[in-house]
């Protein structure tokens, strides 16, 4: 029987080494050992944004500046700023000059190699026979690895200084001539590791023949984490974040009103991911779900709270709403054409082909006899392109486009008579106009499309009307018992 866990530490948590050491590393579930745990670490908070681009604002980082080529030395300026920032991080972690110098030398070697590679590529692509575009995926992969390599190496050294037999496990493929898939790279890295006496600190980025970034983009570290759990046969997977997986965003409903969920399932995680509020990347969750490995989401800064466990088979013993979540910046694109009657399938296929072409994410959709409305996560520029193509395809159709928000009530079982009416009443009490709403037959979520300016009020009113009316205490449902050695 396997008794080890695989645990991922998020970037914000990583930025507080003392909390990681005291609340996670030195606070094991088991009473008999601090080992039997594998830690997969993210880059320190904000570092991957500097390497690539800001995840939310899109502000260009080193990769974006290099790829655009608008200013030849712009990416080098950004790289020099990052080097200074990483040295500052190191200075805040290592007290002795010896370890600090080693830490700076380690990351400087990676940064210098990356810089030389980019300069060589830049020179090569000035010749007409070579295209920069063909190499950008590899550049993005290389730069992505630097943040996790930095944090993993540092953490392993700091833990060794603090008496833990930590080992740095570099999955980045640095100076490796071998092409492997993800599982093969994991198997090779863990072949000689003894989990009973060694604590692996693993890079969240892993180099693979297919390219982890190309497949999973910024969700790559969760995929590495998931596959390590599956390949090594973990008893439990744990994600340490700076917050609980709660009934709503505490910043919106108030920390005193938000409550940890405690238990839910991977179906609920899928609904959250669709709204851009990932508990875990859907493809990463798939491996855990299929291998029957429970996932626990814990708050780094509340170590004594059991957090929230996600399993494949959990269904709430009492039907109820578990979480209110949503997203803003959604565009509703409505196509109305009376010629559509009886031909909805044809229209739908053609519209979907256009949306796929422009890579617009579909959050939800409506269909009736002569109207199809898609609710899309896309920028205005993309929306204009989509609409232009559709107007050319359907010159007799009428189009309507508006910016909206989606607010969802989600739960593993919400088969409560009258719950939809209760939700609509809660919104109406705050004078919030519902533009559209959806409830599937499976009754795991209800979606309400509202004006973007009503988003926060809608979240608060639904949380107050569907969750706060119940006294849930420290969790909506107590989390599964933590894994204990047998």
Tab-separated table of C-alpha atoms in Angstrom:
chain	number	residue	atom	x	y	z
A	1	UNK	CA	0.000	0.000	0.000
A	2	UNK	CA	1.379	3.425	-0.940
A	3	UNK	CA	1.359	5.964	1.845
A	4	UNK	CA	3.168	8.912	0.310
A	5	UNK	CA	1.568	12.155	-0.832
A	6	UNK	CA	2.433	14.514	-3.685
A	7	UNK	CA	2.004	18.164	-2.725
A	8	UNK	CA	2.109	21.308	-4.857
A	9	UNK	CA	2.964	24.688	-3.360
A	10	UNK	CA	1.622	27.764	-5.178
A	11	UNK	CA	3.654	30.840	-6.063
A	12	UNK	CA	2.236	33.187	-3.426
A	13	UNK	CA	2.873	30.589	-0.723
A	14	UNK	CA	6.396	29.986	-2.058
A	15	UNK	CA	7.169	33.664	-1.529
A	16	UNK	CA	6.882	33.091	2.250
A	17	UNK	CA	9.536	30.492	3.047
A	18	UNK	CA	8.937	30.588	6.806
A	19	UNK	CA	5.262	29.715	6.289
A	20	UNK	CA	6.161	26.928	3.849
A	21	UNK	CA	8.697	25.477	6.286
A	22	UNK	CA	6.641	25.794	9.468
A	23	UNK	CA	3.101	25.226	8.169
A	24	UNK	CA	3.753	22.629	5.463
A	25	UNK	CA	7.154	20.928	5.659
A	26	UNK	CA	7.405	20.721	9.457
A	27	UNK	CA	3.675	20.135	9.883
A	28	UNK	CA	3.195	16.670	8.349
A	29	UNK	CA	-0.005	14.662	8.473
A	30	UNK	CA	1.882	11.646	9.780
A	31	UNK	CA	3.182	11.551	13.337
A	32	UNK	CA	6.073	9.194	12.584
A	33	UNK	CA	7.982	11.072	9.846
A	34	UNK	CA	8.297	14.303	7.905
A	35	UNK	CA	9.179	12.266	4.806
A	36	UNK	CA	6.985	10.187	2.454
A	37	UNK	CA	6.109	13.439	0.698
A	38	UNK	CA	7.020	14.818	-2.728
A	39	UNK	CA	6.809	18.596	-3.163
A	40	UNK	CA	6.224	20.196	-6.560
A	41	UNK	CA	6.891	23.925	-6.413
A	42	UNK	CA	5.785	26.901	-8.470
A	43	UNK	CA	7.976	29.907	-9.199
A	44	UNK	CA	7.940	32.685	-6.617
A	45	UNK	CA	4.918	34.970	-7.003
A	46	UNK	CA	5.078	37.094	-10.175
A	47	UNK	CA	8.281	35.583	-11.599
A	48	UNK	CA	6.561	33.639	-14.397
A	49	UNK	CA	4.741	36.847	-15.357
A	50	UNK	CA	8.149	38.502	-15.759
A	51	UNK	CA	9.452	35.579	-17.798
A	52	UNK	CA	6.461	35.291	-20.156
A	53	UNK	CA	3.703	37.879	-19.814
A	54	UNK	CA	1.377	38.964	-17.019
A	55	UNK	CA	-1.314	36.314	-16.692
A	56	UNK	CA	-4.132	38.825	-16.209
A	57	UNK	CA	-3.073	42.184	-17.644
A	58	UNK	CA	-1.050	40.775	-20.536
A	59	UNK	CA	1.887	43.099	-19.765
A	60	UNK	CA	4.790	41.698	-21.804
A	61	UNK	CA	7.576	39.801	-20.103
A	62	UNK	CA	10.849	38.570	-21.586
A	63	UNK	CA	9.169	36.100	-23.942
A	64	UNK	CA	6.591	38.554	-25.298
A	65	UNK	CA	9.239	41.231	-25.842
A	66	UNK	CA	11.507	38.773	-27.631
A	67	UNK	CA	8.669	37.383	-29.762
A	68	UNK	CA	7.393	40.817	-30.844
A	69	UNK	CA	10.852	42.015	-31.842
A	70	UNK	CA	9.614	45.620	-31.732
A	71	UNK	CA	12.677	46.678	-29.744
A	72	UNK	CA	15.706	44.427	-30.217
A	73	UNK	CA	17.140	44.928	-26.754
A	74	UNK	CA	13.843	45.257	-24.872
A	75	UNK	CA	13.878	41.632	-23.799
A	76	UNK	CA	17.466	41.980	-22.529
A	77	UNK	CA	16.480	44.931	-20.360
A	78	UNK	CA	13.640	42.824	-18.944
A	79	UNK	CA	16.022	39.922	-18.349
A	80	UNK	CA	18.473	42.149	-16.471
A	81	UNK	CA	15.625	43.448	-14.302
A	82	UNK	CA	14.561	39.880	-13.597
A	83	UNK	CA	18.123	38.910	-12.668
A	84	UNK	CA	18.190	41.742	-10.129
A	85	UNK	CA	14.809	40.683	-8.782
A	86	UNK	CA	15.888	37.047	-8.374
A	87	UNK	CA	19.047	38.195	-6.581
A	88	UNK	CA	16.863	40.279	-4.255
A	89	UNK	CA	14.703	37.222	-3.545
A	90	UNK	CA	17.831	35.212	-2.799
A	91	UNK	CA	19.145	37.930	-0.482
A	92	UNK	CA	15.920	37.737	1.511
A	93	UNK	CA	16.268	33.960	1.908
A	94	UNK	CA	19.953	33.199	2.465
A	95	UNK	CA	21.672	34.811	5.436
A	96	UNK	CA	25.208	33.503	4.960
A	97	UNK	CA	27.401	34.814	2.154
A	98	UNK	CA	28.420	31.309	1.054
A	99	UNK	CA	24.894	30.038	0.368
A	100	UNK	CA	23.808	33.375	-1.099
A	101	UNK	CA	26.705	33.348	-3.544
A	102	UNK	CA	25.903	29.754	-4.499
A	103	UNK	CA	22.236	30.639	-5.045
A	104	UNK	CA	23.100	33.628	-7.237
A	105	UNK	CA	25.674	31.628	-9.204
A	106	UNK	CA	23.147	28.836	-9.816
A	107	UNK	CA	20.419	31.058	-11.244
A	108	UNK	CA	22.930	33.259	-13.101
A	109	UNK	CA	24.127	30.200	-15.009
A	110	UNK	CA	20.575	29.477	-16.191
A	111	UNK	CA	19.874	33.109	-17.066
A	112	UNK	CA	23.144	33.517	-18.950
A	113	UNK	CA	22.537	30.338	-20.944
A	114	UNK	CA	19.026	31.523	-21.825
A	115	UNK	CA	20.329	34.953	-22.857
A	116	UNK	CA	23.023	33.447	-25.085
A	117	UNK	CA	20.473	31.134	-26.670
A	118	UNK	CA	18.120	34.033	-27.462
A	119	UNK	CA	20.955	36.143	-28.878
A	120	UNK	CA	22.088	33.267	-31.113
A	121	UNK	CA	18.527	32.724	-32.290
A	122	UNK	CA	18.048	36.432	-32.924
A	123	UNK	CA	21.203	36.543	-35.058
A	124	UNK	CA	20.220	33.398	-36.936
A	125	UNK	CA	16.755	34.702	-37.761
A	126	UNK	CA	18.141	37.896	-39.270
A	127	UNK	CA	18.978	35.698	-42.254
A	128	UNK	CA	16.052	35.174	-44.601
A	129	UNK	CA	16.214	31.376	-44.466
A	130	UNK	CA	15.199	31.119	-40.799
A	131	UNK	CA	11.889	32.055	-39.186
A	132	UNK	CA	11.667	33.134	-35.554
A	133	UNK	CA	8.056	31.956	-35.421
A	134	UNK	CA	9.159	28.332	-35.799
A	135	UNK	CA	11.240	28.513	-32.621
A	136	UNK	CA	8.953	30.491	-30.309
A	137	UNK	CA	7.375	27.460	-28.627
A	138	UNK	CA	10.827	26.207	-27.655
A	139	UNK	CA	11.784	29.665	-26.387
A	140	UNK	CA	8.639	29.821	-24.254
A	141	UNK	CA	9.373	26.379	-22.801
A	142	UNK	CA	12.963	27.317	-21.971
A	143	UNK	CA	12.012	30.564	-20.249
A	144	UNK	CA	9.143	28.908	-18.352
A	145	UNK	CA	11.536	26.503	-16.672
A	146	UNK	CA	13.682	29.211	-15.065
A	147	UNK	CA	11.178	30.299	-12.400
A	148	UNK	CA	10.516	26.821	-11.017
A	149	UNK	CA	14.178	25.815	-11.199
A	150	UNK	CA	15.048	28.889	-9.111
A	151	UNK	CA	12.442	28.269	-6.409
A	152	UNK	CA	13.016	24.495	-6.231
A	153	UNK	CA	16.809	24.797	-5.899
A	154	UNK	CA	16.473	27.487	-3.242
A	155	UNK	CA	13.905	25.539	-1.241
A	156	UNK	CA	15.978	22.354	-1.256
A	157	UNK	CA	19.050	24.244	-0.008
A	158	UNK	CA	17.106	26.092	2.696
A	159	UNK	CA	15.493	22.895	3.970
A	160	UNK	CA	18.850	21.130	4.118
A	161	UNK	CA	20.141	24.042	6.193
A	162	UNK	CA	17.123	23.515	8.477
A	163	UNK	CA	17.835	19.813	8.975
A	164	UNK	CA	15.651	18.205	6.292
A	165	UNK	CA	17.242	15.778	3.817
A	166	UNK	CA	15.757	17.609	0.832
A	167	UNK	CA	16.924	16.894	-2.712
A	168	UNK	CA	16.523	19.130	-5.750
A	169	UNK	CA	14.770	17.274	-8.592
A	170	UNK	CA	15.176	19.120	-11.884
A	171	UNK	CA	12.666	17.998	-14.522
A	172	UNK	CA	13.529	20.915	-16.830
A	173	UNK	CA	15.742	18.796	-19.087
A	174	UNK	CA	18.704	21.115	-18.503
A	175	UNK	CA	21.660	19.931	-20.625
A	176	UNK	CA	19.805	16.684	-21.277
A	177	UNK	CA	20.042	15.241	-24.758
A	178	UNK	CA	17.169	12.844	-24.128
A	179	UNK	CA	13.671	13.444	-25.469
A	180	UNK	CA	11.069	11.906	-23.190
A	181	UNK	CA	7.372	12.177	-22.573
A	182	UNK	CA	6.270	13.465	-19.175
A	183	UNK	CA	5.752	10.075	-17.545
A	184	UNK	CA	9.151	8.825	-18.725
A	185	UNK	CA	10.914	11.901	-17.350
A	186	UNK	CA	9.184	11.443	-13.996
A	187	UNK	CA	10.045	7.732	-13.855
A	188	UNK	CA	13.704	8.458	-14.627
A	189	UNK	CA	13.910	11.216	-11.996
A	190	UNK	CA	12.375	9.150	-9.180
A	191	UNK	CA	14.021	5.824	-9.953
A	192	UNK	CA	16.694	6.129	-7.241
A	193	UNK	CA	14.873	8.289	-4.693
A	194	UNK	CA	14.044	6.798	-1.288
A	195	UNK	CA	10.945	8.606	-0.024
A	196	UNK	CA	11.404	7.190	3.474
A	197	UNK	CA	14.545	9.269	4.007
A	198	UNK	CA	14.610	11.870	1.228
A	199	UNK	CA	12.283	14.763	0.478
A	200	UNK	CA	12.173	15.614	-3.252
A	201	UNK	CA	11.663	19.286	-4.114
A	202	UNK	CA	10.585	19.129	-7.746
A	203	UNK	CA	10.385	21.774	-10.461
A	204	UNK	CA	6.821	22.525	-11.520
A	205	UNK	CA	8.036	22.721	-15.107
A	206	UNK	CA	9.056	19.509	-16.895
A	207	UNK	CA	10.653	19.304	-20.328
A	208	UNK	CA	8.839	16.869	-22.630
A	209	UNK	CA	9.063	15.903	-26.278
A	210	UNK	CA	5.609	17.381	-26.963
A	211	UNK	CA	6.206	20.557	-24.930
A	212	UNK	CA	4.313	21.046	-21.681
A	213	UNK	CA	3.616	24.747	-22.296
A	214	UNK	CA	2.350	24.056	-25.813
A	215	UNK	CA	-0.216	21.634	-24.403
A	216	UNK	CA	-1.200	23.146	-21.052
A	217	UNK	CA	0.101	26.735	-21.199
A	218	UNK	CA	0.211	28.252	-17.706
A	219	UNK	CA	-1.387	25.132	-16.183
A	220	UNK	CA	1.815	23.162	-16.749
A	221	UNK	CA	2.862	22.874	-13.086
A	222	UNK	CA	-0.475	21.299	-12.165
A	223	UNK	CA	0.021	18.740	-14.926
A	224	UNK	CA	3.493	17.900	-13.608
A	225	UNK	CA	2.044	17.586	-10.100
A	226	UNK	CA	-0.813	15.359	-11.282
A	227	UNK	CA	1.366	13.006	-13.330
A	228	UNK	CA	3.879	12.612	-10.479
A	229	UNK	CA	0.984	11.570	-8.223
A	230	UNK	CA	-0.268	9.067	-10.808
A	231	UNK	CA	3.122	7.665	-11.863
A	232	UNK	CA	4.362	7.219	-8.271
A	233	UNK	CA	1.007	5.874	-7.055
A	234	UNK	CA	0.375	8.522	-4.410
A	235	UNK	CA	-2.232	8.001	-1.718
A	236	UNK	CA	-3.211	11.665	-1.851
A	237	UNK	CA	-2.506	14.816	-3.865
A	238	UNK	CA	-2.422	18.139	-2.020
A	239	UNK	CA	-2.382	21.721	-3.315
A	240	UNK	CA	-1.246	24.434	-0.893
A	241	UNK	CA	-2.636	27.860	-1.796
A	242	UNK	CA	-2.824	31.228	-0.094
A	243	UNK	CA	-6.584	30.782	0.380
A	244	UNK	CA	-9.200	28.106	0.994
A	245	UNK	CA	-11.438	26.683	-1.698
A	246	UNK	CA	-14.340	28.640	-0.261
A	247	UNK	CA	-18.050	29.155	-0.791
A	248	UNK	CA	-17.256	32.464	-2.553
A	249	UNK	CA	-14.455	34.962	-2.975
A	250	UNK	CA	-13.889	36.354	0.550
A	251	UNK	CA	-12.939	39.699	-0.992
A	252	UNK	CA	-16.487	39.999	-2.351
A	253	UNK	CA	-18.674	38.456	0.337
A	254	UNK	CA	-16.445	39.182	3.336
A	255	UNK	CA	-14.003	36.828	5.035
A	256	UNK	CA	-16.460	36.379	7.895
A	257	UNK	CA	-19.130	35.062	5.501
A	258	UNK	CA	-17.062	32.839	3.189
A	259	UNK	CA	-16.652	29.278	4.460
A	260	UNK	CA	-14.367	26.462	3.210
A	261	UNK	CA	-16.279	23.891	1.168
A	262	UNK	CA	-14.729	20.906	2.980
A	263	UNK	CA	-15.748	18.189	0.507
A	264	UNK	CA	-16.784	18.189	-3.130
A	265	UNK	CA	-16.014	16.335	-6.354
A	266	UNK	CA	-14.124	16.697	-9.612
A	267	UNK	CA	-17.364	17.597	-11.418
A	268	UNK	CA	-17.566	20.792	-9.362
A	269	UNK	CA	-13.891	21.449	-10.158
A	270	UNK	CA	-14.772	21.231	-13.875
A	271	UNK	CA	-17.527	23.829	-13.464
A	272	UNK	CA	-15.104	26.169	-11.679
A	273	UNK	CA	-12.471	25.684	-14.382
A	274	UNK	CA	-15.019	26.633	-17.038
A	275	UNK	CA	-15.405	29.970	-15.251
A	276	UNK	CA	-11.649	30.474	-15.077
A	277	UNK	CA	-11.510	29.753	-11.334
A	278	UNK	CA	-9.478	26.584	-11.431
A	279	UNK	CA	-9.127	24.470	-8.322
A	280	UNK	CA	-6.969	22.371	-10.666
A	281	UNK	CA	-6.475	22.267	-14.444
A	282	UNK	CA	-9.174	19.936	-15.923
A	283	UNK	CA	-6.599	17.756	-17.704
A	284	UNK	CA	-4.588	17.457	-14.510
A	285	UNK	CA	-7.732	16.508	-12.604
A	286	UNK	CA	-8.457	13.768	-15.156
A	287	UNK	CA	-5.419	11.700	-14.158
A	288	UNK	CA	-6.183	11.998	-10.452
A	289	UNK	CA	-9.838	11.145	-11.017
A	290	UNK	CA	-9.100	8.101	-13.179
A	291	UNK	CA	-6.499	6.834	-10.691
A	292	UNK	CA	-8.886	7.401	-7.775
A	293	UNK	CA	-6.446	9.743	-6.032
A	294	UNK	CA	-8.193	12.278	-3.771
A	295	UNK	CA	-7.142	15.912	-4.099
A	296	UNK	CA	-6.923	18.155	-1.069
A	297	UNK	CA	-6.776	21.964	-1.327
A	298	UNK	CA	-5.279	23.559	1.798
A	299	UNK	CA	-4.641	27.091	2.978
A	300	UNK	CA	-0.917	27.513	3.661
A	301	UNK	CA	-1.630	30.097	6.330
A	302	UNK	CA	-4.212	27.981	8.225
A	303	UNK	CA	-2.240	24.744	8.638
A	304	UNK	CA	-4.555	23.191	11.214
A	305	UNK	CA	-7.587	23.362	8.907
A	306	UNK	CA	-8.096	20.146	6.944
A	307	UNK	CA	-8.999	22.123	3.819
A	308	UNK	CA	-11.233	20.743	1.070
A	309	UNK	CA	-11.022	17.273	-0.465
A	310	UNK	CA	-12.151	16.474	-4.000
A	311	UNK	CA	-12.959	12.903	-4.988
A	312	UNK	CA	-14.597	11.318	-8.008
A	313	UNK	CA	-17.566	9.800	-6.206
A	314	UNK	CA	-18.525	12.381	-3.568
A	315	UNK	CA	-22.120	13.638	-3.597
A	316	UNK	CA	-23.432	15.845	-0.831
A	317	UNK	CA	-25.594	13.872	1.602
A	318	UNK	CA	-27.930	16.864	1.726
A	319	UNK	CA	-28.690	18.654	-1.572
A	320	UNK	CA	-27.305	22.186	-1.351
A	321	UNK	CA	-25.273	24.922	-3.009
A	322	UNK	CA	-21.569	24.646	-2.223
A	323	UNK	CA	-20.044	27.629	-3.997
A	324	UNK	CA	-20.982	30.885	-5.721
A	325	UNK	CA	-18.503	31.723	-8.475
A	326	UNK	CA	-18.422	33.587	-11.752
A	327	UNK	CA	-16.485	35.662	-14.221
A	328	UNK	CA	-16.605	39.101	-15.783
A	329	UNK	CA	-15.503	40.324	-19.189
A	330	UNK	CA	-17.761	37.875	-21.019
A	331	UNK	CA	-19.181	38.798	-24.412
A	332	UNK	CA	-22.665	37.632	-25.319
A	333	UNK	CA	-22.903	37.180	-29.101
A	334	UNK	CA	-26.449	36.654	-30.336
A	335	UNK	CA	-27.288	35.465	-33.855
A	336	UNK	CA	-30.984	35.776	-34.814
A	337	UNK	CA	-32.149	34.425	-38.176
A	338	UNK	CA	-35.654	33.207	-38.945
A	339	UNK	CA	-34.190	31.021	-41.687
A	340	UNK	CA	-32.597	29.016	-38.891
A	341	UNK	CA	-35.820	27.166	-38.052
A	342	UNK	CA	-35.258	23.482	-38.771
A	343	UNK	CA	-31.567	24.077	-39.531
A	344	UNK	CA	-30.176	24.771	-36.070
A	345	UNK	CA	-27.617	21.969	-36.356
A	346	UNK	CA	-26.168	23.476	-39.555
A	347	UNK	CA	-25.971	26.984	-38.096
A	348	UNK	CA	-24.464	25.677	-34.881
A	349	UNK	CA	-21.731	23.728	-36.697
A	350	UNK	CA	-20.721	26.746	-38.768
A	351	UNK	CA	-20.719	29.145	-35.816
A	352	UNK	CA	-18.652	26.723	-33.731
A	353	UNK	CA	-16.129	26.402	-36.564
A	354	UNK	CA	-15.647	30.191	-36.561
A	355	UNK	CA	-15.278	30.312	-32.769
A	356	UNK	CA	-12.727	27.499	-32.907
A	357	UNK	CA	-10.825	29.295	-35.663
A	358	UNK	CA	-10.413	32.386	-33.472
A	359	UNK	CA	-9.856	30.347	-30.280
A	360	UNK	CA	-12.688	31.946	-28.335
A	361	UNK	CA	-13.570	30.017	-25.188
A	362	UNK	CA	-17.261	29.170	-24.890
A	363	UNK	CA	-18.487	29.590	-21.311
A	364	UNK	CA	-22.138	28.921	-22.049
A	365	UNK	CA	-24.726	29.091	-24.833
A	366	UNK	CA	-28.463	29.473	-25.522
A	367	UNK	CA	-30.441	28.005	-28.410
A	368	UNK	CA	-34.062	28.408	-29.403
A	369	UNK	CA	-35.931	28.015	-32.700
A	370	UNK	CA	-34.213	30.889	-34.494
A	371	UNK	CA	-31.516	32.249	-32.172
A	372	UNK	CA	-28.117	31.065	-30.988
A	373	UNK	CA	-26.304	33.012	-28.274
A	374	UNK	CA	-22.767	32.201	-27.206
A	375	UNK	CA	-21.184	33.597	-24.046
A	376	UNK	CA	-17.500	33.924	-24.838
A	377	UNK	CA	-14.263	34.608	-22.990
A	378	UNK	CA	-12.421	36.665	-25.604
A	379	UNK	CA	-11.072	40.159	-26.092
A	380	UNK	CA	-12.836	42.859	-28.118
A	381	UNK	CA	-10.443	42.502	-31.060
A	382	UNK	CA	-11.247	38.803	-31.358
A	383	UNK	CA	-14.969	39.482	-31.028
A	384	UNK	CA	-14.842	41.955	-33.913
A	385	UNK	CA	-13.126	39.372	-36.103
A	386	UNK	CA	-15.651	36.687	-35.197
A	387	UNK	CA	-18.586	38.966	-35.858
A	388	UNK	CA	-17.159	40.128	-39.198
A	389	UNK	CA	-16.875	36.544	-40.456
A	390	UNK	CA	-20.342	35.576	-39.208
A	391	UNK	CA	-21.936	38.643	-40.791
A	392	UNK	CA	-20.397	37.653	-44.112
A	393	UNK	CA	-21.626	34.083	-43.669
A	394	UNK	CA	-25.166	35.100	-42.656
A	395	UNK	CA	-25.903	38.446	-44.363
A	396	UNK	CA	-29.638	38.253	-43.541
A	397	UNK	CA	-29.141	37.547	-39.839
A	398	UNK	CA	-29.333	40.085	-37.026
A	399	UNK	CA	-26.450	40.234	-34.559
A	400	UNK	CA	-26.404	41.590	-31.044
A	401	UNK	CA	-23.301	41.811	-28.877
A	402	UNK	CA	-22.943	42.972	-25.296
A	403	UNK	CA	-20.486	42.692	-22.457
A	404	UNK	CA	-21.839	40.643	-19.572
A	405	UNK	CA	-20.903	38.626	-16.521
A	406	UNK	CA	-21.787	35.109	-15.442
A	407	UNK	CA	-22.566	34.171	-11.848
A	408	UNK	CA	-23.023	30.493	-10.999
A	409	UNK	CA	-24.333	28.557	-8.038
A	410	UNK	CA	-22.531	25.199	-8.015
A	411	UNK	CA	-22.807	22.029	-5.947
A	412	UNK	CA	-22.349	18.269	-6.170
A	413	UNK	CA	-26.126	17.880	-5.722
A	414	UNK	CA	-28.522	20.825	-5.989
A	415	UNK	CA	-31.779	18.930	-6.514
A	416	UNK	CA	-33.685	21.154	-4.129
A	417	UNK	CA	-37.271	22.040	-5.122
A	418	UNK	CA	-37.635	25.779	-5.594
A	419	UNK	CA	-33.908	26.559	-5.509
A	420	UNK	CA	-34.011	28.279	-8.902
A	421	UNK	CA	-36.904	30.486	-7.773
A	422	UNK	CA	-35.051	31.289	-4.551
A	423	UNK	CA	-31.947	32.306	-6.525
A	424	UNK	CA	-33.901	34.524	-8.903
A	425	UNK	CA	-35.702	36.144	-5.955
A	426	UNK	CA	-32.369	36.877	-4.264
A	427	UNK	CA	-31.203	38.688	-7.398
A	428	UNK	CA	-34.504	40.514	-7.850
A	429	UNK	CA	-34.345	41.833	-4.278
A	430	UNK	CA	-31.176	43.719	-5.290
A	431	UNK	CA	-32.804	44.992	-8.518
A	432	UNK	CA	-30.450	42.854	-10.613
A	433	UNK	CA	-31.787	42.115	-14.077
A	434	UNK	CA	-31.148	38.543	-15.234
A	435	UNK	CA	-30.397	38.589	-18.971
A	436	UNK	CA	-30.439	34.786	-19.266
A	437	UNK	CA	-30.239	31.748	-17.015
A	438	UNK	CA	-29.454	28.047	-17.309
A	439	UNK	CA	-30.005	24.981	-15.179
A	440	UNK	CA	-29.014	21.562	-16.503
A	441	UNK	CA	-30.920	18.354	-15.824
A	442	UNK	CA	-28.025	17.084	-13.720
A	443	UNK	CA	-28.542	20.055	-11.402
A	444	UNK	CA	-24.928	20.656	-10.463
A	445	UNK	CA	-24.976	24.316	-11.444
A	446	UNK	CA	-27.209	27.279	-12.201
A	447	UNK	CA	-25.856	30.080	-14.382
A	448	UNK	CA	-27.130	33.644	-14.389
A	449	UNK	CA	-26.083	36.118	-17.072
A	450	UNK	CA	-26.117	39.658	-15.682
A	451	UNK	CA	-24.797	43.069	-16.605
A	452	UNK	CA	-21.116	43.342	-15.773
A	453	UNK	CA	-21.705	46.201	-13.330
A	454	UNK	CA	-24.040	43.925	-11.322
A	455	UNK	CA	-21.496	41.119	-10.926
A	456	UNK	CA	-20.346	41.796	-7.359
A	457	UNK	CA	-23.866	42.479	-6.118
A	458	UNK	CA	-25.068	39.253	-7.765
A	459	UNK	CA	-22.358	37.167	-6.064
A	460	UNK	CA	-23.176	38.722	-2.683
A	461	UNK	CA	-26.936	38.289	-3.031
A	462	UNK	CA	-26.731	34.640	-4.151
A	463	UNK	CA	-24.239	33.822	-1.405
A	464	UNK	CA	-26.431	35.498	1.185
A	465	UNK	CA	-29.608	33.801	-0.062
A	466	UNK	CA	-28.278	30.297	-0.763
A	467	UNK	CA	-25.313	29.750	1.586
A	468	UNK	CA	-25.181	32.255	4.455
A	469	UNK	CA	-28.700	31.336	5.585
A	470	UNK	CA	-27.233	28.013	6.762
A	471	UNK	CA	-24.840	27.860	9.701
A	472	UNK	CA	-22.020	25.807	8.187
A	473	UNK	CA	-19.414	26.439	10.886
A	474	UNK	CA	-15.795	25.801	9.818
A	475	UNK	CA	-16.769	24.016	6.579
A	476	UNK	CA	-19.857	23.245	4.522
A	477	UNK	CA	-18.948	19.565	4.931
A	478	UNK	CA	-16.008	18.323	7.007
A	479	UNK	CA	-13.074	17.248	4.834
A	480	UNK	CA	-12.077	13.604	4.500
A	481	UNK	CA	-9.664	12.386	7.176
A	482	UNK	CA	-6.063	13.070	6.229
A	483	UNK	CA	-3.938	10.226	4.895
A	484	UNK	CA	-2.294	8.275	7.715
A	485	UNK	CA	0.403	5.635	7.338
A	486	UNK	CA	-0.604	2.001	7.727
